[in-house]
mmCIF file of N, CA and C in Angstrom:
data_model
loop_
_atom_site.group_PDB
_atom_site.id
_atom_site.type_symbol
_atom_site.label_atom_id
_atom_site.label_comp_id
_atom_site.label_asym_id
_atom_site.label_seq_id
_atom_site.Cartn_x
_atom_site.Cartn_y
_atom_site.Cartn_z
ATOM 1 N N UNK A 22 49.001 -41.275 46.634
ATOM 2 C CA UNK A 22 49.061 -42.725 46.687
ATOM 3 C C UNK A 22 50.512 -43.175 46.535
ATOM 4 N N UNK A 23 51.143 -43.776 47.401
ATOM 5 C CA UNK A 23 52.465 -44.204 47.454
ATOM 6 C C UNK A 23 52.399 -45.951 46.923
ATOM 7 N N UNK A 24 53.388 -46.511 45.926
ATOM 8 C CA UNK A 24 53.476 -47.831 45.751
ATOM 9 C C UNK A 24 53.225 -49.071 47.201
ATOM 10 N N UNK A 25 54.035 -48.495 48.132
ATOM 11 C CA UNK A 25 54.028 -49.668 48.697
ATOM 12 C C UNK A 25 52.966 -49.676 49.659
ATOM 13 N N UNK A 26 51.485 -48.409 49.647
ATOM 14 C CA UNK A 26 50.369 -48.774 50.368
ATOM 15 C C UNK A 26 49.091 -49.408 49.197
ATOM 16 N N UNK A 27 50.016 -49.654 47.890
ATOM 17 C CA UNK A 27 48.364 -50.027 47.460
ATOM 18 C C UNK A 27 47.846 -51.495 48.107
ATOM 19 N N UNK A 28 46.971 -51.199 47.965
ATOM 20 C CA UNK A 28 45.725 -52.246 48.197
ATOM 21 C C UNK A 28 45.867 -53.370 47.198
ATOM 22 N N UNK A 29 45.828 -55.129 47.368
ATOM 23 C CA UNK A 29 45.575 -55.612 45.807
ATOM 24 C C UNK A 29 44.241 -55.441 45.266
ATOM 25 N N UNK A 30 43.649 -55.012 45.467
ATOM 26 C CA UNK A 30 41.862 -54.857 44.987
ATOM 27 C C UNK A 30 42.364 -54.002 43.563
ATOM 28 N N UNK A 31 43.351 -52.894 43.725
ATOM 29 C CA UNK A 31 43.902 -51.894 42.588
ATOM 30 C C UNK A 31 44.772 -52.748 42.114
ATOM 31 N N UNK A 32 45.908 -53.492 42.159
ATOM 32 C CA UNK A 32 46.907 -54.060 41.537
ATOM 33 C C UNK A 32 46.341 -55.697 40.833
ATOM 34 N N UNK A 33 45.867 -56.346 41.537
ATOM 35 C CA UNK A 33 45.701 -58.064 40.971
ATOM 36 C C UNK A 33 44.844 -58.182 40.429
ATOM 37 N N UNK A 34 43.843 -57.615 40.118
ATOM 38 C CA UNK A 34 42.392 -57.709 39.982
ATOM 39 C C UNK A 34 42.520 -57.418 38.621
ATOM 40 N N UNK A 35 42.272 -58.026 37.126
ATOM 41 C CA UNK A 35 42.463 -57.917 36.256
ATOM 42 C C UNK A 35 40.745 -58.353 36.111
ATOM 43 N N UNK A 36 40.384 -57.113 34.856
ATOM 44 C CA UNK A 36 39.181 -57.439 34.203
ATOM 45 C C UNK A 36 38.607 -58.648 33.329
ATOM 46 N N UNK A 37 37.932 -59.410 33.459
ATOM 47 C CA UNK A 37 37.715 -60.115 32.480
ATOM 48 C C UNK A 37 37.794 -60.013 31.424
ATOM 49 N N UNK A 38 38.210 -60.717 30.409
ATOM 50 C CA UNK A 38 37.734 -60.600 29.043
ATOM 51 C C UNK A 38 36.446 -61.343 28.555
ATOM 52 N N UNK A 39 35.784 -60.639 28.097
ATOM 53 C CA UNK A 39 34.661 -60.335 27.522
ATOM 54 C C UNK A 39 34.814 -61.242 25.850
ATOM 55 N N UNK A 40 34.009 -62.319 25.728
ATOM 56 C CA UNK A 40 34.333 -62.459 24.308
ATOM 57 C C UNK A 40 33.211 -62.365 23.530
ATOM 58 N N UNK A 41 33.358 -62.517 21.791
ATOM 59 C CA UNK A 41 32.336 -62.351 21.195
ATOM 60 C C UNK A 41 30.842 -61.402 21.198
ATOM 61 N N UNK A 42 31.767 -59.985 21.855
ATOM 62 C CA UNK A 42 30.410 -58.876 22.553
ATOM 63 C C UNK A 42 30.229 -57.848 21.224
ATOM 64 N N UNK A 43 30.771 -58.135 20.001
ATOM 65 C CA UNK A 43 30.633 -57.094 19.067
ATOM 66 C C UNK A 43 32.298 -56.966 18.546
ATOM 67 N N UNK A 44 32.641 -56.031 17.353
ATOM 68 C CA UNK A 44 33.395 -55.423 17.191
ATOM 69 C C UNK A 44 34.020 -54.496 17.479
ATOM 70 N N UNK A 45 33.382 -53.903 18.463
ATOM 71 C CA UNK A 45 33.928 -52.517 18.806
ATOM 72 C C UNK A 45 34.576 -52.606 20.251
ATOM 73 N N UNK A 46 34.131 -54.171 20.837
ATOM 74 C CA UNK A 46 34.924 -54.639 21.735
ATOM 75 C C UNK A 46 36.158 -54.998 21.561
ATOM 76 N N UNK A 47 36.528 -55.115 20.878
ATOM 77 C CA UNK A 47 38.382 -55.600 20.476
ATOM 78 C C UNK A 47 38.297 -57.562 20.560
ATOM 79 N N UNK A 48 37.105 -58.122 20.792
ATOM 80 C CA UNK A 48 37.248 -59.341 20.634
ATOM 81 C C UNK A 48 35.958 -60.096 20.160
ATOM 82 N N UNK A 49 35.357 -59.573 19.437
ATOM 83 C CA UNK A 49 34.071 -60.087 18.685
ATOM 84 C C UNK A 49 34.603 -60.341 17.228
ATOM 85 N N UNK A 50 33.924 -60.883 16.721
ATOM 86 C CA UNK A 50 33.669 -61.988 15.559
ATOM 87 C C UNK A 50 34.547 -63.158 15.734
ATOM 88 N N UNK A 51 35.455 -63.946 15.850
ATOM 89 C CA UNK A 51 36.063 -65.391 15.998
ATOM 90 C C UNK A 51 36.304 -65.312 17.587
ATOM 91 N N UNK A 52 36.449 -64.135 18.318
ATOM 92 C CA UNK A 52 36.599 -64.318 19.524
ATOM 93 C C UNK A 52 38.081 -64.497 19.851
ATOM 94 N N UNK A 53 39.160 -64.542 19.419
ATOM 95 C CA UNK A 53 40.701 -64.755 19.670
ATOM 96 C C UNK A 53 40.835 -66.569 19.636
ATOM 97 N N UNK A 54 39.951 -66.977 18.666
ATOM 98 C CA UNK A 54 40.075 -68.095 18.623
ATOM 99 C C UNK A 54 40.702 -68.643 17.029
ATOM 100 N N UNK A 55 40.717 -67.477 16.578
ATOM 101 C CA UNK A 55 41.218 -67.650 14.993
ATOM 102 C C UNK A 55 39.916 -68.497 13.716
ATOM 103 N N UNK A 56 40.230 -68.900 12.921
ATOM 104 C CA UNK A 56 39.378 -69.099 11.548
ATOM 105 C C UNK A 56 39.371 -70.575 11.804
ATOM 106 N N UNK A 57 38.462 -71.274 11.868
ATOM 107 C CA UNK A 57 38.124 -72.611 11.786
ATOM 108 C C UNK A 57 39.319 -73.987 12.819
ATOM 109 N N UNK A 58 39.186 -75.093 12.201
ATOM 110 C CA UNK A 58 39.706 -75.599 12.742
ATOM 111 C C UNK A 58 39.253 -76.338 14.240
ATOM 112 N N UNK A 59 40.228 -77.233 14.849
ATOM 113 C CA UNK A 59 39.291 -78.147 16.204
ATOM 114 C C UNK A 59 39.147 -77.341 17.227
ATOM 115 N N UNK A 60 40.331 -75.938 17.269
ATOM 116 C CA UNK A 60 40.448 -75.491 18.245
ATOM 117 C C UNK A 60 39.343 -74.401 18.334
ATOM 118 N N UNK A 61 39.149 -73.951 17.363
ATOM 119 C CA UNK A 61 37.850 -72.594 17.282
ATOM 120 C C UNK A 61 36.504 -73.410 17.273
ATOM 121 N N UNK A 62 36.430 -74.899 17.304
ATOM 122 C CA UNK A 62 34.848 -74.801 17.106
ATOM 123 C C UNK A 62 34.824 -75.251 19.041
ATOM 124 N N UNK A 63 33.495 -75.388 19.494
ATOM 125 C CA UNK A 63 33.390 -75.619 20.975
ATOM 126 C C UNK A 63 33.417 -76.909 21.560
ATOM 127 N N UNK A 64 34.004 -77.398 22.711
ATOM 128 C CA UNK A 64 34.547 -78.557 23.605
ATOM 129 C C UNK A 64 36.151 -78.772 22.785
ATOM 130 N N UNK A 65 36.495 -77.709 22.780
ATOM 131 C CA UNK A 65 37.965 -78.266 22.020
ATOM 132 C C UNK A 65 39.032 -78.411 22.676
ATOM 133 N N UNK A 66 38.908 -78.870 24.185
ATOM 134 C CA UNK A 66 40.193 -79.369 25.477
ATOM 135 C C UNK A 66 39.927 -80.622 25.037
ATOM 136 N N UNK A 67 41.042 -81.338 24.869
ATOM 137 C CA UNK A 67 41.802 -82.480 24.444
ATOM 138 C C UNK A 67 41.675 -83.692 25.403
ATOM 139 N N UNK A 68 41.532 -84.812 25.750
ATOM 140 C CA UNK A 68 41.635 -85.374 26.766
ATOM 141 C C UNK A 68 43.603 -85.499 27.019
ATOM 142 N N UNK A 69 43.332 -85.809 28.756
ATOM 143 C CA UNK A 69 44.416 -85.626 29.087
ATOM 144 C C UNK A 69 45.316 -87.301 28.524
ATOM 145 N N UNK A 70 46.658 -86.643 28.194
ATOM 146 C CA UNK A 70 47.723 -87.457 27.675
ATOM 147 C C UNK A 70 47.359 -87.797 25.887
ATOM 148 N N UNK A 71 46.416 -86.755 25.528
ATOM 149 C CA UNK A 71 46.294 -86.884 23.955
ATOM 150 C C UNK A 71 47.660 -86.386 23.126
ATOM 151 N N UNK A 72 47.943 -86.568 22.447
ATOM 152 C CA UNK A 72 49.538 -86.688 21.191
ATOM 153 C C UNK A 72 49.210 -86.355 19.765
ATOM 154 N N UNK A 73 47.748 -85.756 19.514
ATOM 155 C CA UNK A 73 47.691 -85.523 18.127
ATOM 156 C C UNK A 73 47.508 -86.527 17.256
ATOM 157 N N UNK A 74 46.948 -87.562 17.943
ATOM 158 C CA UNK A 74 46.289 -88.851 16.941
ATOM 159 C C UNK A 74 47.771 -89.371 17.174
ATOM 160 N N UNK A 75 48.937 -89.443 17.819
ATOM 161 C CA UNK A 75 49.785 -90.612 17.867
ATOM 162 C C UNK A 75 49.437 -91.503 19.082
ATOM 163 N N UNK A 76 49.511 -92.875 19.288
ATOM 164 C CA UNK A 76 49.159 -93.777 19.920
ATOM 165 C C UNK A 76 49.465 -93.647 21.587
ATOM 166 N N UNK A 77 49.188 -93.004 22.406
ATOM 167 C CA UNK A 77 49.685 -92.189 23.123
ATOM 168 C C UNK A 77 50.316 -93.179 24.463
ATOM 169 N N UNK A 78 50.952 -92.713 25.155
ATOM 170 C CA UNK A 78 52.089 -93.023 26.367
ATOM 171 C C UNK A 78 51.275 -94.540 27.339
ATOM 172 N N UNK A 79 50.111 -93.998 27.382
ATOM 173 C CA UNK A 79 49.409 -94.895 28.860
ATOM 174 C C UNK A 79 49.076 -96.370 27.752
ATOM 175 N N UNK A 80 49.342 -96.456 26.326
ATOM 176 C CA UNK A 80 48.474 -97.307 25.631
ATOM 177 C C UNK A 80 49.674 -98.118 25.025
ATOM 178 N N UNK A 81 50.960 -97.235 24.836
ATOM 179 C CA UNK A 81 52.011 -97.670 24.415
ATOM 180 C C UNK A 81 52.871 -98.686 25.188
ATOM 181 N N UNK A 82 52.964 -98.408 26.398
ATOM 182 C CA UNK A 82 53.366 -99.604 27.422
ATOM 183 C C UNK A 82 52.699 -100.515 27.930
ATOM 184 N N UNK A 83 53.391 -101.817 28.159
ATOM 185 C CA UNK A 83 52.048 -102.356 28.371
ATOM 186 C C UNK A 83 52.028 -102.575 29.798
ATOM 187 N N UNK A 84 50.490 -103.445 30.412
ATOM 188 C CA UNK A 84 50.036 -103.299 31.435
ATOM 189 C C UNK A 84 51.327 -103.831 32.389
ATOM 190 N N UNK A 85 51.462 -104.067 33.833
ATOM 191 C CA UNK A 85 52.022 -104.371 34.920
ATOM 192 C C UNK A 85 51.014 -104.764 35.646
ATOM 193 N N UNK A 86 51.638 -105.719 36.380
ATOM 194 C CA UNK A 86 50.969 -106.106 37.858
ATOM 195 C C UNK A 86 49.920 -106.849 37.869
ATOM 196 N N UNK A 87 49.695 -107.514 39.191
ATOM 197 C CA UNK A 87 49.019 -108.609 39.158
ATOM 198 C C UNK A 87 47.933 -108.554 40.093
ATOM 199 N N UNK A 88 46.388 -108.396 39.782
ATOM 200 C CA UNK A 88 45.779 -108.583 41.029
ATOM 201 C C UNK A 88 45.112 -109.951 41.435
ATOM 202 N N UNK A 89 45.245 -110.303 42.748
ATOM 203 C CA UNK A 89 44.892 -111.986 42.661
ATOM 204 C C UNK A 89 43.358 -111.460 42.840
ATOM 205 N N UNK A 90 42.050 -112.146 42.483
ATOM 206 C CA UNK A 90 40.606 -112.003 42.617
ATOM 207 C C UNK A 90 40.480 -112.389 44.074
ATOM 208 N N UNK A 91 39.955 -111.683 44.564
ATOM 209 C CA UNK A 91 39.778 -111.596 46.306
ATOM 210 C C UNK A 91 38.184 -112.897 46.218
ATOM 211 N N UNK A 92 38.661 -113.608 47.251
ATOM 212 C CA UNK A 92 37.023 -114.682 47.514
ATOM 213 C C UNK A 92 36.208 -113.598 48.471
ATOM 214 N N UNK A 93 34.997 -113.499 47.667
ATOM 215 C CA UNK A 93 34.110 -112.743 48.953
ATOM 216 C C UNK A 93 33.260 -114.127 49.417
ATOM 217 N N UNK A 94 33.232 -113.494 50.853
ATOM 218 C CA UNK A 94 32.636 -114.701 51.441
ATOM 219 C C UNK A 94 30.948 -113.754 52.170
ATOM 220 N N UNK A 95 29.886 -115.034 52.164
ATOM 221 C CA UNK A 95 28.665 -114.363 52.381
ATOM 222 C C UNK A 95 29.216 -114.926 54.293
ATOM 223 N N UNK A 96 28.446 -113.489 54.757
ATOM 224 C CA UNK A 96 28.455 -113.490 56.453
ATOM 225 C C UNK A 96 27.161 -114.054 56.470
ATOM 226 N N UNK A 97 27.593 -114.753 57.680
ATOM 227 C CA UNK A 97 26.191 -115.490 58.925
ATOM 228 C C UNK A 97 26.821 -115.249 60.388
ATOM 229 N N UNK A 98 26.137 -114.657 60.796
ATOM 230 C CA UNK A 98 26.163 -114.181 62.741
ATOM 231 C C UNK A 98 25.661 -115.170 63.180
ATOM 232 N N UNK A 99 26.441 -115.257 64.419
ATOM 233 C CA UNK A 99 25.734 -116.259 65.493
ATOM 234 C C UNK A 99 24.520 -116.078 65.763
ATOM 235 N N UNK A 100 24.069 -114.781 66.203
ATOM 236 C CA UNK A 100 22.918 -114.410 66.570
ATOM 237 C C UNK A 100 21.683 -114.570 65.615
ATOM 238 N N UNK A 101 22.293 -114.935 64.271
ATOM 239 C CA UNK A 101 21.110 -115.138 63.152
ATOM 240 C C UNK A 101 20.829 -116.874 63.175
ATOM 241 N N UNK A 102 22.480 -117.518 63.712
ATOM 242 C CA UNK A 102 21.395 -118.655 63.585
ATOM 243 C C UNK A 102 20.655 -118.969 64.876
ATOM 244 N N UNK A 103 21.093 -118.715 65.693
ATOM 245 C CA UNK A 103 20.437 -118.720 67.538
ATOM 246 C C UNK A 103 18.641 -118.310 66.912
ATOM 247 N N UNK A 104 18.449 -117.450 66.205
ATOM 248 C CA UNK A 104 17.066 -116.770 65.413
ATOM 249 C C UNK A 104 16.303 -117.843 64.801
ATOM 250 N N UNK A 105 17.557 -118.665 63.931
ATOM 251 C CA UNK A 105 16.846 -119.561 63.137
ATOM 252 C C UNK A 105 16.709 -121.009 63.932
ATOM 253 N N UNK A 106 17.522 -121.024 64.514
ATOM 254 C CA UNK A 106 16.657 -122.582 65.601
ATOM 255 C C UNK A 106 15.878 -121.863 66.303
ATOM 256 N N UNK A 107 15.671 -120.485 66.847
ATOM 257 C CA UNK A 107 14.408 -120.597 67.888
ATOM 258 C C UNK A 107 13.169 -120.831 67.406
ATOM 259 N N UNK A 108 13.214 -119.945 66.079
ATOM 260 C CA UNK A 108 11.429 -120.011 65.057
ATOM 261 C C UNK A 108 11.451 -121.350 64.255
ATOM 262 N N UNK A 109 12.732 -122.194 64.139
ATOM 263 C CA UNK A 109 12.267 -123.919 64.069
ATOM 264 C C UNK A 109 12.708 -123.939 62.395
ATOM 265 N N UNK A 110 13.216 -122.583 62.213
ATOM 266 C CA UNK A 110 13.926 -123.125 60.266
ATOM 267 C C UNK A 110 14.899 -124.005 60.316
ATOM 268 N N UNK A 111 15.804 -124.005 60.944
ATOM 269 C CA UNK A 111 16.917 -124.834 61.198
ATOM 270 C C UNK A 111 17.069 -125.958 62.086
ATOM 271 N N UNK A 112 17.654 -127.204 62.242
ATOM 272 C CA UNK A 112 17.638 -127.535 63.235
ATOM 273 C C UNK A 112 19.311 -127.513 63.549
ATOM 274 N N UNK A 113 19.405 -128.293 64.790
ATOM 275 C CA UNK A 113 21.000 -128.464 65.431
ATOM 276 C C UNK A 113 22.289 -128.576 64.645
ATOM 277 N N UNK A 114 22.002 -128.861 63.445
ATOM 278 C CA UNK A 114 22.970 -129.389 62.842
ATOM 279 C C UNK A 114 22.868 -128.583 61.432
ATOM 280 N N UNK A 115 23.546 -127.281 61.181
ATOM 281 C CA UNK A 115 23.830 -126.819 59.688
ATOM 282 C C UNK A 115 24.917 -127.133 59.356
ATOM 283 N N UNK A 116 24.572 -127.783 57.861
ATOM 284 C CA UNK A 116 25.776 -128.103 56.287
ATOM 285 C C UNK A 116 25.408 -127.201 55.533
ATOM 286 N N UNK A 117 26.484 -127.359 54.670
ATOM 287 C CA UNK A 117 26.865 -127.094 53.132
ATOM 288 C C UNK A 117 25.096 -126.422 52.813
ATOM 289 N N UNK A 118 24.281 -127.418 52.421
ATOM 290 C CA UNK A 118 23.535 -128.062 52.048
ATOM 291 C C UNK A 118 22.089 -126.515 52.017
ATOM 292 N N UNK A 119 22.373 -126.443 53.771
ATOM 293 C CA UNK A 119 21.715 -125.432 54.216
ATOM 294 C C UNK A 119 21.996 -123.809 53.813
ATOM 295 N N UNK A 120 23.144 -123.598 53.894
ATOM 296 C CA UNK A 120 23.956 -122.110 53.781
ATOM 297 C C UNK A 120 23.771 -122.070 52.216
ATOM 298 N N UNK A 121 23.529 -122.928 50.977
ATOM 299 C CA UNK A 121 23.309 -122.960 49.379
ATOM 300 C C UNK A 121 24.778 -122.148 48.873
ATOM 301 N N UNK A 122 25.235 -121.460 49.784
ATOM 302 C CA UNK A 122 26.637 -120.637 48.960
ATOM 303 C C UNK A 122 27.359 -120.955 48.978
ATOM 304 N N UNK A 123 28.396 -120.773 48.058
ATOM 305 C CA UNK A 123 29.700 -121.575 47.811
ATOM 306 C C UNK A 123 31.040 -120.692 49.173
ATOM 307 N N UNK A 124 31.069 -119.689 49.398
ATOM 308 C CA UNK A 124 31.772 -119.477 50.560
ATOM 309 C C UNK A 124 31.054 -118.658 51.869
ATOM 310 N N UNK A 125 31.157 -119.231 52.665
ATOM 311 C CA UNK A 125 30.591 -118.477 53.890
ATOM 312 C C UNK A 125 31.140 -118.935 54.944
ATOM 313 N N UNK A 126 30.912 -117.263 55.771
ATOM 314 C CA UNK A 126 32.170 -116.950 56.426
ATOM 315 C C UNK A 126 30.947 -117.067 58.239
ATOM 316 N N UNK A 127 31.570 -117.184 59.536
ATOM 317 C CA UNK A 127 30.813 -117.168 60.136
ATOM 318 C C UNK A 127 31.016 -116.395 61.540
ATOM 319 N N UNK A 128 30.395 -115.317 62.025
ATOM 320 C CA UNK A 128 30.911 -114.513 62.718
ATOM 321 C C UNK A 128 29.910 -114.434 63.858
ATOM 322 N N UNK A 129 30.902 -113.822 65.137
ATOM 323 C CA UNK A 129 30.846 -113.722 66.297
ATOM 324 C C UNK A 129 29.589 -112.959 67.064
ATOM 325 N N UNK A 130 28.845 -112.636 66.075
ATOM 326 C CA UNK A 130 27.728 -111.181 67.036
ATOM 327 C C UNK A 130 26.923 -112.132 67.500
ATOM 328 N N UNK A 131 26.428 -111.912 68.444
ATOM 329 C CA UNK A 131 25.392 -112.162 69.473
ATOM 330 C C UNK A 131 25.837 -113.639 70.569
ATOM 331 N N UNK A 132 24.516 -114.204 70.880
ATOM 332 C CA UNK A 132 25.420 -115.723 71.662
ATOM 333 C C UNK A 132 24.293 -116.797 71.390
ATOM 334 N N UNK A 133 25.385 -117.977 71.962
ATOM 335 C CA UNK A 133 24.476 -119.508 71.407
ATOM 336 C C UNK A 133 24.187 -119.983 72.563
ATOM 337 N N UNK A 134 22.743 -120.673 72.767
ATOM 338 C CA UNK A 134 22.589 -121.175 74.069
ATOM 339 C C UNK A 134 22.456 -122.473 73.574
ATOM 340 N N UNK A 135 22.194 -123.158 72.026
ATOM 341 C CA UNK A 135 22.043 -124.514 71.655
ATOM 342 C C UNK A 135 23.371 -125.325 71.353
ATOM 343 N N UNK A 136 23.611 -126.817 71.324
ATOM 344 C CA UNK A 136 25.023 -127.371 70.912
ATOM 345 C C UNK A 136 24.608 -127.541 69.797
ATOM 346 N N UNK A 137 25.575 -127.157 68.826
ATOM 347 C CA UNK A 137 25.177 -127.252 67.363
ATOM 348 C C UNK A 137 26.452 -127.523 66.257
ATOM 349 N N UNK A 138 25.938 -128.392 65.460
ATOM 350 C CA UNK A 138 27.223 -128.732 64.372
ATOM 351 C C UNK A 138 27.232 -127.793 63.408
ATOM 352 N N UNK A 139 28.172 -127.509 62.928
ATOM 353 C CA UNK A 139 28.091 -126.565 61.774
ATOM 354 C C UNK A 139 29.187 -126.796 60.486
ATOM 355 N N UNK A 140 28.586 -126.709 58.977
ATOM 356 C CA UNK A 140 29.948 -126.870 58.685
ATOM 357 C C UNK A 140 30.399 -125.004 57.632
ATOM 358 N N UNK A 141 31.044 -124.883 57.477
ATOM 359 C CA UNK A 141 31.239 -123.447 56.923
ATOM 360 C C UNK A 141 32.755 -123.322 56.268
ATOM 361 N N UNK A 142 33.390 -122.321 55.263
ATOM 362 C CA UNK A 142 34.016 -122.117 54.783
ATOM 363 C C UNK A 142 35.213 -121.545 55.692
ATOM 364 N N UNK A 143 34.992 -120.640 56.769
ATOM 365 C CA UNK A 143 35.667 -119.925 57.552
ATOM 366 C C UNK A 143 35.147 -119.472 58.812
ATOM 367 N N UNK A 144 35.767 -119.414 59.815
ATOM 368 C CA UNK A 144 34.676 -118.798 61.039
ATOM 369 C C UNK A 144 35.800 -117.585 61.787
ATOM 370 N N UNK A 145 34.918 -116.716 62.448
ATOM 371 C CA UNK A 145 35.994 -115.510 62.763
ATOM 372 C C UNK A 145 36.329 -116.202 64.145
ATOM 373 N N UNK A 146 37.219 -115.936 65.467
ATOM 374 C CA UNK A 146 38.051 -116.534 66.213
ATOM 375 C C UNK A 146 36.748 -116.275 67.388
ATOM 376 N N UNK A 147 35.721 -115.273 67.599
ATOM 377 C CA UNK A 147 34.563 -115.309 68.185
ATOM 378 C C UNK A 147 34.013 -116.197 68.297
ATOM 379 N N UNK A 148 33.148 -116.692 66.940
ATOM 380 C CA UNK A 148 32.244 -117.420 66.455
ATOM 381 C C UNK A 148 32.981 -118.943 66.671
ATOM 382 N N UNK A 149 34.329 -119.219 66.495
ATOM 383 C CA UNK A 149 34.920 -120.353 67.082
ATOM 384 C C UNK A 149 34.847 -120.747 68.183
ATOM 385 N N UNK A 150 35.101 -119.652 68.917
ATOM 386 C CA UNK A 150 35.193 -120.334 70.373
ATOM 387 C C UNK A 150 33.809 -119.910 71.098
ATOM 388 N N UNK A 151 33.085 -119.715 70.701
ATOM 389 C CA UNK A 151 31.406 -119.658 71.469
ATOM 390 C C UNK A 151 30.559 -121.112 70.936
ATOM 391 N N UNK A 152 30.858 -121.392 69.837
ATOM 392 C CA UNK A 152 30.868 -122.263 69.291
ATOM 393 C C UNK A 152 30.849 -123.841 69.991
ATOM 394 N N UNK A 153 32.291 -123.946 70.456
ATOM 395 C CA UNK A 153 33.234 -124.450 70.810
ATOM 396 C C UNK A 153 32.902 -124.383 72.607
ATOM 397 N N UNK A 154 32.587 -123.208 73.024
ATOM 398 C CA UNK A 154 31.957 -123.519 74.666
ATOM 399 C C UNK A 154 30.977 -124.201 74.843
ATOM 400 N N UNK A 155 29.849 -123.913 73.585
ATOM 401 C CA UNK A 155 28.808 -124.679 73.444
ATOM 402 C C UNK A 155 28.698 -126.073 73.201
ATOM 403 N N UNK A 156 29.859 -126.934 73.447
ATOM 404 C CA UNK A 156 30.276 -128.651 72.980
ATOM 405 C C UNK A 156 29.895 -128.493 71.660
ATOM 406 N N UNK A 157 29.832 -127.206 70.706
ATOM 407 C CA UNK A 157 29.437 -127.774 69.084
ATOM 408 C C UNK A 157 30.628 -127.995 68.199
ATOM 409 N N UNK A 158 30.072 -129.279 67.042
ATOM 410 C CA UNK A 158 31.146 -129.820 66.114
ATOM 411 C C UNK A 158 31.289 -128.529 65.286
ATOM 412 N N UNK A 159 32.632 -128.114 64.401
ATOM 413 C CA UNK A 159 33.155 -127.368 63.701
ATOM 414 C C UNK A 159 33.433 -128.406 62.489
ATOM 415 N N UNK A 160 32.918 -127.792 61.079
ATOM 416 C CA UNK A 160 33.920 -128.356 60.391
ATOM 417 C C UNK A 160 33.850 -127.300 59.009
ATOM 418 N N UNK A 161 35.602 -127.161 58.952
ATOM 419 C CA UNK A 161 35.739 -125.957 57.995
ATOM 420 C C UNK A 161 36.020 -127.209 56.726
ATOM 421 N N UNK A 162 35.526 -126.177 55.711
ATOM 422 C CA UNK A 162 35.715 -126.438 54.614
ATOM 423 C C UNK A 162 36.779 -126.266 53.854
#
């Protein structure tokens, strides 16, 4: 066997250690964990950035930055209200009143064959101008 044909299967491959299998194993009774203490009893990994009970780094500085609260807005498709004047829930003219939510947004899927007023928080540039072919009033909020 010459050095530079071994195999790593013979060189890297290190045996496990075996703990707590007896005495006659070379690592039974404490296990190489020593006599008492946080570290010998079990779950004793630390959370990360712990300091030994000092007040640690992420807690010591204080926060940065600013996030502004994003408005979510509830969607309505064209094609849902085209749905709701055909089965007679709605008529020509949706407000405020109708939509009950405080922002809603109004988007482009499907098409309008009725002229219809609408009033809404936001409308996507679709839903505007189909809208808008249809002679219907817009009014954003």
């Amino acid at each position: 066997m010459i050095l530079n044909y071994l195999n790593n299967k013979y060189v890297s491959v290190k045996k496990k250690k075996r703990l707590g299998r007896g005495q006659g194993s070379g690592k039974g009774g404490t296990c190489t964990k020593g006599h008492k203490g946080a570290k010998a009893r079990s779950g004793n990994s630390k959370k990360i950035g712990f300091e030994g009970g000092q007040m640690p780094l992420q807690r010591r500085i204080p926060k940065f930055g600013f996030k502004r609260k994003k408005k979510k807005y509830s969607i309505l498709n064209i094609d849902t209200i085209q749905y709701l004047i055909n089965i007679g829930k709605i008529k020509k003219k949706i407000n405020r009143d109708f939509l009950f939510k405080k922002n809603i947004k109004i988007l482009g899927r499907g098409k309008l064959t009725y002229k219809i007023n609408i009033t809404a928080n936001k409308f996507s540039k679709k839903a505007y101008e189909c809208i808008k072919n249809n002679c219907g009033n817009i009014i954003i909020l």
